[in-house]
CSV table of C-alpha atoms and ligand atoms in Angstrom, one decimal:
chain,number,residue,atom,x,y,z
A,1,UNK,CA,-33.2,18.8,35.7
A,2,UNK,CA,-34.6,17.5,32.6
A,3,UNK,CA,-34.9,14.1,31.6
A,4,UNK,CA,-34.5,13.3,28.2
A,5,UNK,CA,-32.1,15.5,26.0
A,6,UNK,CA,-32.5,16.4,22.6
A,7,UNK,CA,-30.1,19.4,22.2
A,8,UNK,CA,-26.9,20.7,23.6
A,9,UNK,CA,-28.8,24.5,24.3
A,10,UNK,CA,-31.0,22.0,26.6
A,11,UNK,CA,-28.4,20.7,28.7
A,12,UNK,CA,-28.7,21.9,32.3
A,13,UNK,CA,-26.3,20.5,34.4
A,14,UNK,CA,-22.5,19.3,35.7
A,15,UNK,CA,-21.3,16.3,34.9
A,16,UNK,CA,-20.6,16.2,39.1
A,17,UNK,CA,-24.2,17.4,39.9
A,18,UNK,CA,-25.0,13.6,38.8
A,19,UNK,CA,-25.8,10.8,41.7
A,20,UNK,CA,-21.7,8.6,41.2
A,21,UNK,CA,-22.4,4.7,39.6
A,22,UNK,CA,-20.2,1.8,41.1
A,23,UNK,CA,-17.9,0.6,38.6
A,24,UNK,CA,-19.3,-3.0,37.0
A,25,UNK,CA,-16.6,-5.6,39.0
A,26,UNK,CA,-18.8,-9.0,37.5
A,27,UNK,CA,-18.6,-9.6,33.4
A,28,UNK,CA,-22.1,-11.9,32.1
A,29,UNK,CA,-21.0,-13.5,28.7
A,30,UNK,CA,-22.6,-16.0,27.0
A,31,UNK,CA,-20.8,-19.5,25.4
A,32,UNK,CA,-20.9,-18.9,22.0
A,33,UNK,CA,-22.3,-23.1,20.9
A,34,UNK,CA,-25.0,-22.0,18.6
A,35,UNK,CA,-23.5,-18.7,16.8
A,36,UNK,CA,-24.1,-17.7,13.6
A,37,UNK,CA,-25.1,-16.0,10.6
A,38,UNK,CA,-28.8,-17.6,10.0
A,39,UNK,CA,-30.3,-14.2,8.6
A,40,UNK,CA,-29.2,-10.6,7.7
A,41,UNK,CA,-31.0,-8.0,10.6
A,42,UNK,CA,-27.7,-5.8,9.9
A,43,UNK,CA,-25.5,-4.3,6.8
A,44,UNK,CA,-22.5,-6.4,7.4
A,45,UNK,CA,-24.1,-10.1,7.7
A,46,UNK,CA,-24.5,-9.6,4.8
A,47,UNK,CA,-23.5,-12.7,2.5
A,48,UNK,CA,-22.3,-14.4,5.9
A,49,UNK,CA,-25.1,-16.4,5.9
A,50,UNK,CA,-23.7,-20.3,7.4
A,51,UNK,CA,-20.3,-18.8,7.2
A,52,UNK,CA,-19.4,-18.8,10.6
A,53,UNK,CA,-15.8,-20.8,11.4
A,54,UNK,CA,-17.4,-22.3,14.6
A,55,UNK,CA,-14.4,-23.4,16.3
A,56,UNK,CA,-13.0,-20.2,15.3
A,57,UNK,CA,-15.2,-18.4,17.2
A,58,UNK,CA,-15.7,-20.1,20.4
A,59,UNK,CA,-11.1,-19.3,20.2
A,60,UNK,CA,-11.5,-15.9,20.5
A,61,UNK,CA,-14.4,-16.3,22.9
A,62,UNK,CA,-12.5,-17.9,25.6
A,63,UNK,CA,-10.2,-15.3,24.8
A,64,UNK,CA,-11.6,-12.8,25.5
A,65,UNK,CA,-12.9,-14.8,28.8
A,66,UNK,CA,-10.1,-14.9,30.1
A,67,UNK,CA,-9.0,-11.5,29.1
A,68,UNK,CA,-11.7,-9.6,31.5
A,69,UNK,CA,-10.3,-12.8,34.5
A,70,UNK,CA,-6.8,-11.9,34.4
A,71,UNK,CA,-8.2,-7.6,34.5
A,72,UNK,CA,-10.2,-9.4,38.2
A,73,UNK,CA,-13.4,-9.7,37.1
A,74,UNK,CA,-15.1,-12.1,38.2
A,75,UNK,CA,-17.5,-13.5,34.7
A,76,UNK,CA,-20.0,-14.8,34.2
A,77,UNK,CA,-21.1,-17.7,31.6
A,78,UNK,CA,-24.5,-18.9,30.2
A,79,UNK,CA,-25.0,-21.8,28.0
A,80,UNK,CA,-26.5,-19.9,23.7
A,81,UNK,CA,-30.3,-21.7,22.9
A,82,UNK,CA,-30.4,-23.7,19.7
A,83,UNK,CA,-32.0,-21.2,17.1
A,84,UNK,CA,-30.5,-18.2,19.0
A,85,UNK,CA,-27.2,-17.2,17.2
A,86,UNK,CA,-27.2,-14.5,18.2
A,87,UNK,CA,-28.1,-14.7,22.1
A,88,UNK,CA,-24.0,-14.0,22.1
A,89,UNK,CA,-23.6,-10.6,21.9
A,90,UNK,CA,-26.0,-10.1,25.6
A,91,UNK,CA,-24.6,-7.1,25.5
A,92,UNK,CA,-28.6,-6.0,24.2
A,93,UNK,CA,-31.0,-8.3,25.9
A,94,UNK,CA,-30.8,-5.2,28.6
A,95,UNK,CA,-29.3,-2.7,30.9
A,96,UNK,CA,-28.3,-3.3,34.5
A,97,UNK,CA,-27.4,-0.6,36.4
A,98,UNK,CA,-26.8,0.7,40.8
A,99,UNK,CA,-30.2,2.5,42.2
A,100,UNK,CA,-28.9,5.4,43.5
A,101,UNK,CA,-29.9,3.4,46.9
A,102,UNK,CA,-27.6,0.8,46.2
A,103,UNK,CA,-30.1,-1.5,45.0
A,104,UNK,CA,-29.6,-3.7,41.2
A,105,UNK,CA,-31.7,-3.2,39.4
A,106,UNK,CA,-32.0,-4.4,35.5
A,107,UNK,CA,-34.5,-2.9,33.3
A,108,UNK,CA,-35.1,-5.8,30.2
A,109,UNK,CA,-35.3,-4.9,26.0
A,110,UNK,CA,-37.4,-5.1,23.1
A,111,UNK,CA,-35.6,-6.4,20.7
A,112,UNK,CA,-36.3,-4.8,17.1
A,113,UNK,CA,-36.3,-7.1,15.1
A,114,UNK,CA,-38.7,-10.7,15.6
A,115,UNK,CA,-34.7,-13.1,14.7
A,116,UNK,CA,-33.2,-11.5,18.8
A,117,UNK,CA,-37.0,-11.1,20.4
A,118,UNK,CA,-36.8,-14.4,22.6
A,119,UNK,CA,-33.6,-13.9,23.6
A,120,UNK,CA,-34.5,-11.3,26.1
A,121,UNK,CA,-36.3,-14.4,28.1
A,122,UNK,CA,-33.0,-16.2,28.4
A,123,UNK,CA,-31.8,-14.0,29.9
A,124,UNK,CA,-33.8,-12.6,32.2
A,125,UNK,CA,-34.7,-16.1,33.7
A,126,UNK,CA,-30.9,-15.1,34.2
A,127,UNK,CA,-30.9,-12.2,36.0
A,128,UNK,CA,-34.5,-13.4,38.8
A,129,UNK,CA,-31.4,-16.3,40.0
A,130,UNK,CA,-29.1,-13.5,41.4
A,131,UNK,CA,-29.8,-10.3,43.1
A,132,UNK,CA,-31.2,-8.1,40.6
A,133,UNK,CA,-34.7,-5.9,40.2
A,134,UNK,CA,-36.3,-7.0,37.3
A,135,UNK,CA,-38.6,-4.3,35.3
A,136,UNK,CA,-39.9,-3.8,32.2
A,137,UNK,CA,-40.7,-1.1,29.7
A,138,UNK,CA,-44.3,-0.8,28.7
A,139,UNK,CA,-44.9,-2.7,25.2
A,140,UNK,CA,-47.7,-0.3,24.3
A,141,UNK,CA,-45.5,2.9,24.3
A,142,UNK,CA,-42.4,1.4,23.8
A,143,UNK,CA,-41.5,-0.6,20.7
A,144,UNK,CA,-37.6,-1.5,20.6
A,145,UNK,CA,-34.7,-0.8,23.1
A,146,UNK,CA,-32.1,-3.3,22.6
A,147,UNK,CA,-30.5,-2.5,25.9
A,148,UNK,CA,-26.8,-1.3,26.3
A,149,UNK,CA,-26.7,-2.0,22.5
A,150,UNK,CA,-28.3,1.3,22.1
A,151,UNK,CA,-28.0,2.8,25.8
A,152,UNK,CA,-24.3,3.0,27.2
A,153,UNK,CA,-23.8,4.5,31.0
A,154,UNK,CA,-21.2,7.1,32.1
A,155,UNK,CA,-18.3,6.5,33.6
A,156,UNK,CA,-19.5,6.4,36.8
A,157,UNK,CA,-22.2,8.4,36.7
A,158,UNK,CA,-25.9,8.3,36.5
A,159,UNK,CA,-26.1,9.4,33.2
A,160,UNK,CA,-27.5,7.9,29.9
A,161,UNK,CA,-25.7,8.1,26.7
A,162,UNK,CA,-28.7,6.4,23.7
A,163,UNK,CA,-28.9,5.9,20.7
A,164,UNK,CA,-32.0,5.6,18.2
A,165,UNK,CA,-32.9,5.5,14.7
A,166,UNK,CA,-32.6,2.0,13.7
A,167,UNK,CA,-33.3,-0.5,16.5
A,168,UNK,CA,-34.4,1.8,19.4
A,169,UNK,CA,-36.7,4.7,19.5
A,170,UNK,CA,-36.3,8.3,21.3
A,171,UNK,CA,-40.2,7.2,23.2
A,172,UNK,CA,-37.9,3.9,24.1
A,173,UNK,CA,-35.4,6.5,26.4
A,174,UNK,CA,-37.7,8.6,27.4
A,175,UNK,CA,-39.5,5.5,29.0
A,176,UNK,CA,-35.8,4.4,30.3
A,177,UNK,CA,-35.6,7.8,31.7
A,178,UNK,CA,-38.8,7.9,33.4
A,179,UNK,CA,-38.6,4.8,35.2
A,180,UNK,CA,-35.3,5.9,36.0
A,181,UNK,CA,-35.8,8.9,36.7
A,182,UNK,CA,-32.1,9.7,35.1
A,183,UNK,CA,-30.7,12.3,32.6
A,184,UNK,CA,-31.3,10.1,28.9
A,185,UNK,CA,-28.5,12.1,26.1
A,186,UNK,CA,-30.8,11.5,23.5
A,187,UNK,CA,-28.4,10.5,20.5
A,188,UNK,CA,-29.7,9.9,16.8
A,189,UNK,CA,-28.0,7.7,14.7
A,190,UNK,CA,-27.8,7.8,10.6
A,191,UNK,CA,-26.1,5.6,9.1
A,192,UNK,CA,-27.2,1.9,9.7
A,193,UNK,CA,-23.9,0.9,9.6
A,194,UNK,CA,-23.4,2.3,12.7
A,195,UNK,CA,-26.8,0.5,14.4
A,196,UNK,CA,-26.0,0.5,17.7
A,197,UNK,CA,-24.5,3.2,19.4
A,198,UNK,CA,-22.3,1.3,20.5
A,199,UNK,CA,-20.7,1.3,17.4
A,200,UNK,CA,-20.2,4.6,17.2
A,201,UNK,CA,-19.4,5.9,20.3
A,202,UNK,CA,-17.3,3.9,23.8
A,203,UNK,CA,-17.5,6.2,26.9
A,204,UNK,CA,-13.6,5.1,27.8
A,205,UNK,CA,-13.3,6.8,31.3
A,206,UNK,CA,-15.7,10.0,32.9
A,207,UNK,CA,-13.7,12.4,30.9
A,208,UNK,CA,-12.7,10.0,27.2
A,209,UNK,CA,-14.7,9.1,25.0
A,210,UNK,CA,-14.1,7.2,21.5
A,211,UNK,CA,-16.4,8.0,18.2
A,212,UNK,CA,-16.9,7.7,14.5
A,213,UNK,CA,-18.2,10.8,13.9
A,214,UNK,CA,-20.6,11.2,11.3
A,215,UNK,CA,-22.3,8.4,12.5
A,216,UNK,CA,-24.1,10.9,15.1
A,217,UNK,CA,-26.1,15.0,14.0
A,218,UNK,CA,-24.4,17.2,14.1
A,219,UNK,CA,-26.3,18.4,16.9
A,220,UNK,CA,-25.0,14.7,19.0
A,221,UNK,CA,-21.3,15.7,18.0
A,222,UNK,CA,-21.8,19.2,20.2
A,223,UNK,CA,-23.5,17.1,22.7
A,224,UNK,CA,-20.5,14.3,23.0
A,225,UNK,CA,-18.7,17.3,23.1
A,226,UNK,CA,-20.1,19.0,25.4
A,227,UNK,CA,-19.9,16.6,28.1
A,228,UNK,CA,-16.3,14.9,27.4
A,229,UNK,CA,-13.0,16.8,27.7
A,230,UNK,CA,-11.6,14.7,25.0
A,231,UNK,CA,-12.9,12.5,22.2
A,232,UNK,CA,-10.7,10.2,20.1
A,233,UNK,CA,-12.2,10.4,16.8
A,234,UNK,CA,-11.3,6.0,15.0
A,235,UNK,CA,-11.3,6.8,10.8
A,236,UNK,CA,-14.0,5.8,8.9
A,237,UNK,CA,-12.3,2.7,7.8
A,238,UNK,CA,-10.7,1.0,11.4
A,239,UNK,CA,-14.9,2.0,12.4
A,240,UNK,CA,-16.6,0.6,9.8
A,241,UNK,CA,-14.0,-2.4,8.7
A,242,UNK,CA,-12.5,-3.4,12.4
A,243,UNK,CA,-15.0,-2.5,14.5
A,244,UNK,CA,-12.8,-0.3,16.4
A,245,UNK,CA,-15.5,1.7,18.2
A,246,UNK,CA,-17.8,-1.3,19.6
A,247,UNK,CA,-14.1,-1.5,22.6
A,248,UNK,CA,-14.8,-1.8,25.6
A,249,UNK,CA,-13.1,0.4,28.4
A,250,UNK,CA,-14.2,-1.7,31.8
A,251,UNK,CA,-12.3,0.0,34.3
A,252,UNK,CA,-11.6,3.3,33.0
A,253,UNK,CA,-7.7,2.7,32.0
A,254,UNK,CA,-7.4,-1.0,30.1
A,255,UNK,CA,-9.0,-0.8,27.1
A,256,UNK,CA,-9.7,-4.3,24.9
A,257,UNK,CA,-10.1,-4.0,21.8
A,258,UNK,CA,-10.5,-5.4,17.1
A,259,UNK,CA,-6.2,-6.4,16.7
A,260,UNK,CA,-5.2,-4.0,14.3
A,261,UNK,CA,-6.9,-1.1,14.5
A,262,UNK,CA,-3.6,0.7,13.9
A,263,UNK,CA,-4.3,4.2,14.2
A,264,UNK,CA,-7.5,4.9,17.0
A,265,UNK,CA,-4.5,2.0,19.6
A,266,UNK,CA,-2.0,4.2,18.5
A,267,UNK,CA,-4.3,8.0,19.5
A,268,UNK,CA,-5.9,5.5,22.9
A,269,UNK,CA,-1.8,4.8,23.9
A,270,UNK,CA,-1.0,8.2,23.7
A,271,UNK,CA,-3.9,9.1,25.4
A,272,UNK,CA,-2.7,7.0,28.6
A,273,UNK,CA,-4.8,3.8,27.9
A,274,UNK,CA,-3.3,-0.3,27.8
A,275,UNK,CA,-4.7,-1.4,25.2
A,276,UNK,CA,-5.4,-4.9,24.6
A,277,UNK,CA,-5.8,-6.7,21.3
A,278,UNK,CA,-8.8,-9.2,20.3
A,279,UNK,CA,-9.1,-11.5,17.7
A,280,UNK,CA,-13.7,-11.3,16.7
A,281,UNK,CA,-13.4,-11.5,13.1
A,282,UNK,CA,-16.3,-14.7,13.7
A,283,UNK,CA,-18.8,-12.1,15.7
A,284,UNK,CA,-17.5,-9.4,12.7
A,285,UNK,CA,-19.2,-10.9,10.2
A,286,UNK,CA,-22.5,-10.9,12.6
A,287,UNK,CA,-22.1,-7.3,13.6
A,288,UNK,CA,-20.4,-7.3,17.2
A,289,UNK,CA,-16.9,-6.9,18.3
A,290,UNK,CA,-16.6,-6.5,22.0
A,291,UNK,CA,-18.2,-4.1,23.5
A,292,UNK,CA,-21.2,-6.5,23.3
A,293,UNK,CA,-19.8,-10.2,23.1
A,294,UNK,CA,-21.5,-8.7,27.5
A,295,UNK,CA,-22.9,-7.6,30.1
A,296,UNK,CA,-21.1,-6.1,32.3
A,297,UNK,CA,-22.3,-5.6,36.2
A,298,UNK,CA,-22.1,-5.9,39.7
B,301,LIG,N1,-26.0,-9.2,14.6
B,301,LIG,C1,-26.0,-8.6,15.8
B,301,LIG,C2,-27.6,-7.6,15.3
B,301,LIG,O1,-27.6,-7.5,14.0
B,301,LIG,C3,-24.9,-8.2,16.5
B,301,LIG,C4,-25.8,-7.5,17.3
B,301,LIG,C5,-24.4,-6.4,17.9
B,301,LIG,N2,-24.8,-5.5,19.1
B,301,LIG,C6,-24.1,-5.2,18.6
B,301,LIG,N3,-24.5,-4.7,20.4
B,301,LIG,N4,-23.7,-4.2,18.2
B,301,LIG,O2,-28.9,-7.8,16.3
């Protein structure tokens, strides 16, 4: 089997050939005490510097914590750090997983922008208090890799979906694939409003994905359609303005999504999912929503 796949004709496996991975049972969240828009590193942040309503952000974040707890997840909360306003987007600093020998491991990110680099140490410190083996990419080879912003596990399978072009490089996915001995389907991202893979691809379960098609190349779309039986598409408005695709489906059935994504929500319900809407407007000012405000863990 190949390691990194960049075109559909290279795909030489069936999902059922790949080792299984358990579904996560814990969630990590970072308290938004120091969350704000202090710089512009993606197009959504423009015009929002200093514009976050802190009380509202805390309310929105607390509702999400309650949502995970109601679904039965064990929510781990850590403090944010002063001077790291984006640390709250804790999908980005790492890529945790359960290896085929059942050990818990995590690959630490190398953030693309200077503004976010120090977040990785803070999150690594937390993993070191947990039973995770901490792995690093080689900084001599890899310049940037933004964790689960750009590397998404297929539901319960040892297969990664890797986005590249803005925050993570193809080189990074090659090295992740080597280090983890895991195939990576590499998808080029072509629209800077969808700068992380988690803004345009949401793995719902083994058979279903939610995507925003215009963020991908034709070859990328072919690979997505090859491996998912059902692909739900978000409209431009809901994907771009409401971050509809930055949803999460932690158990393969319940979808947490930004409030008001009427079109996508109907499609999700028609496909049998339970939809739970959350307001994340304060976080959308920074270019993130439900998916990137947490890290799923084992
Ligand atoms: N302001 C943050 C950034 O530009 C937002 C990150 C959102 N995370 C995500 N995975 N989409 O890095």
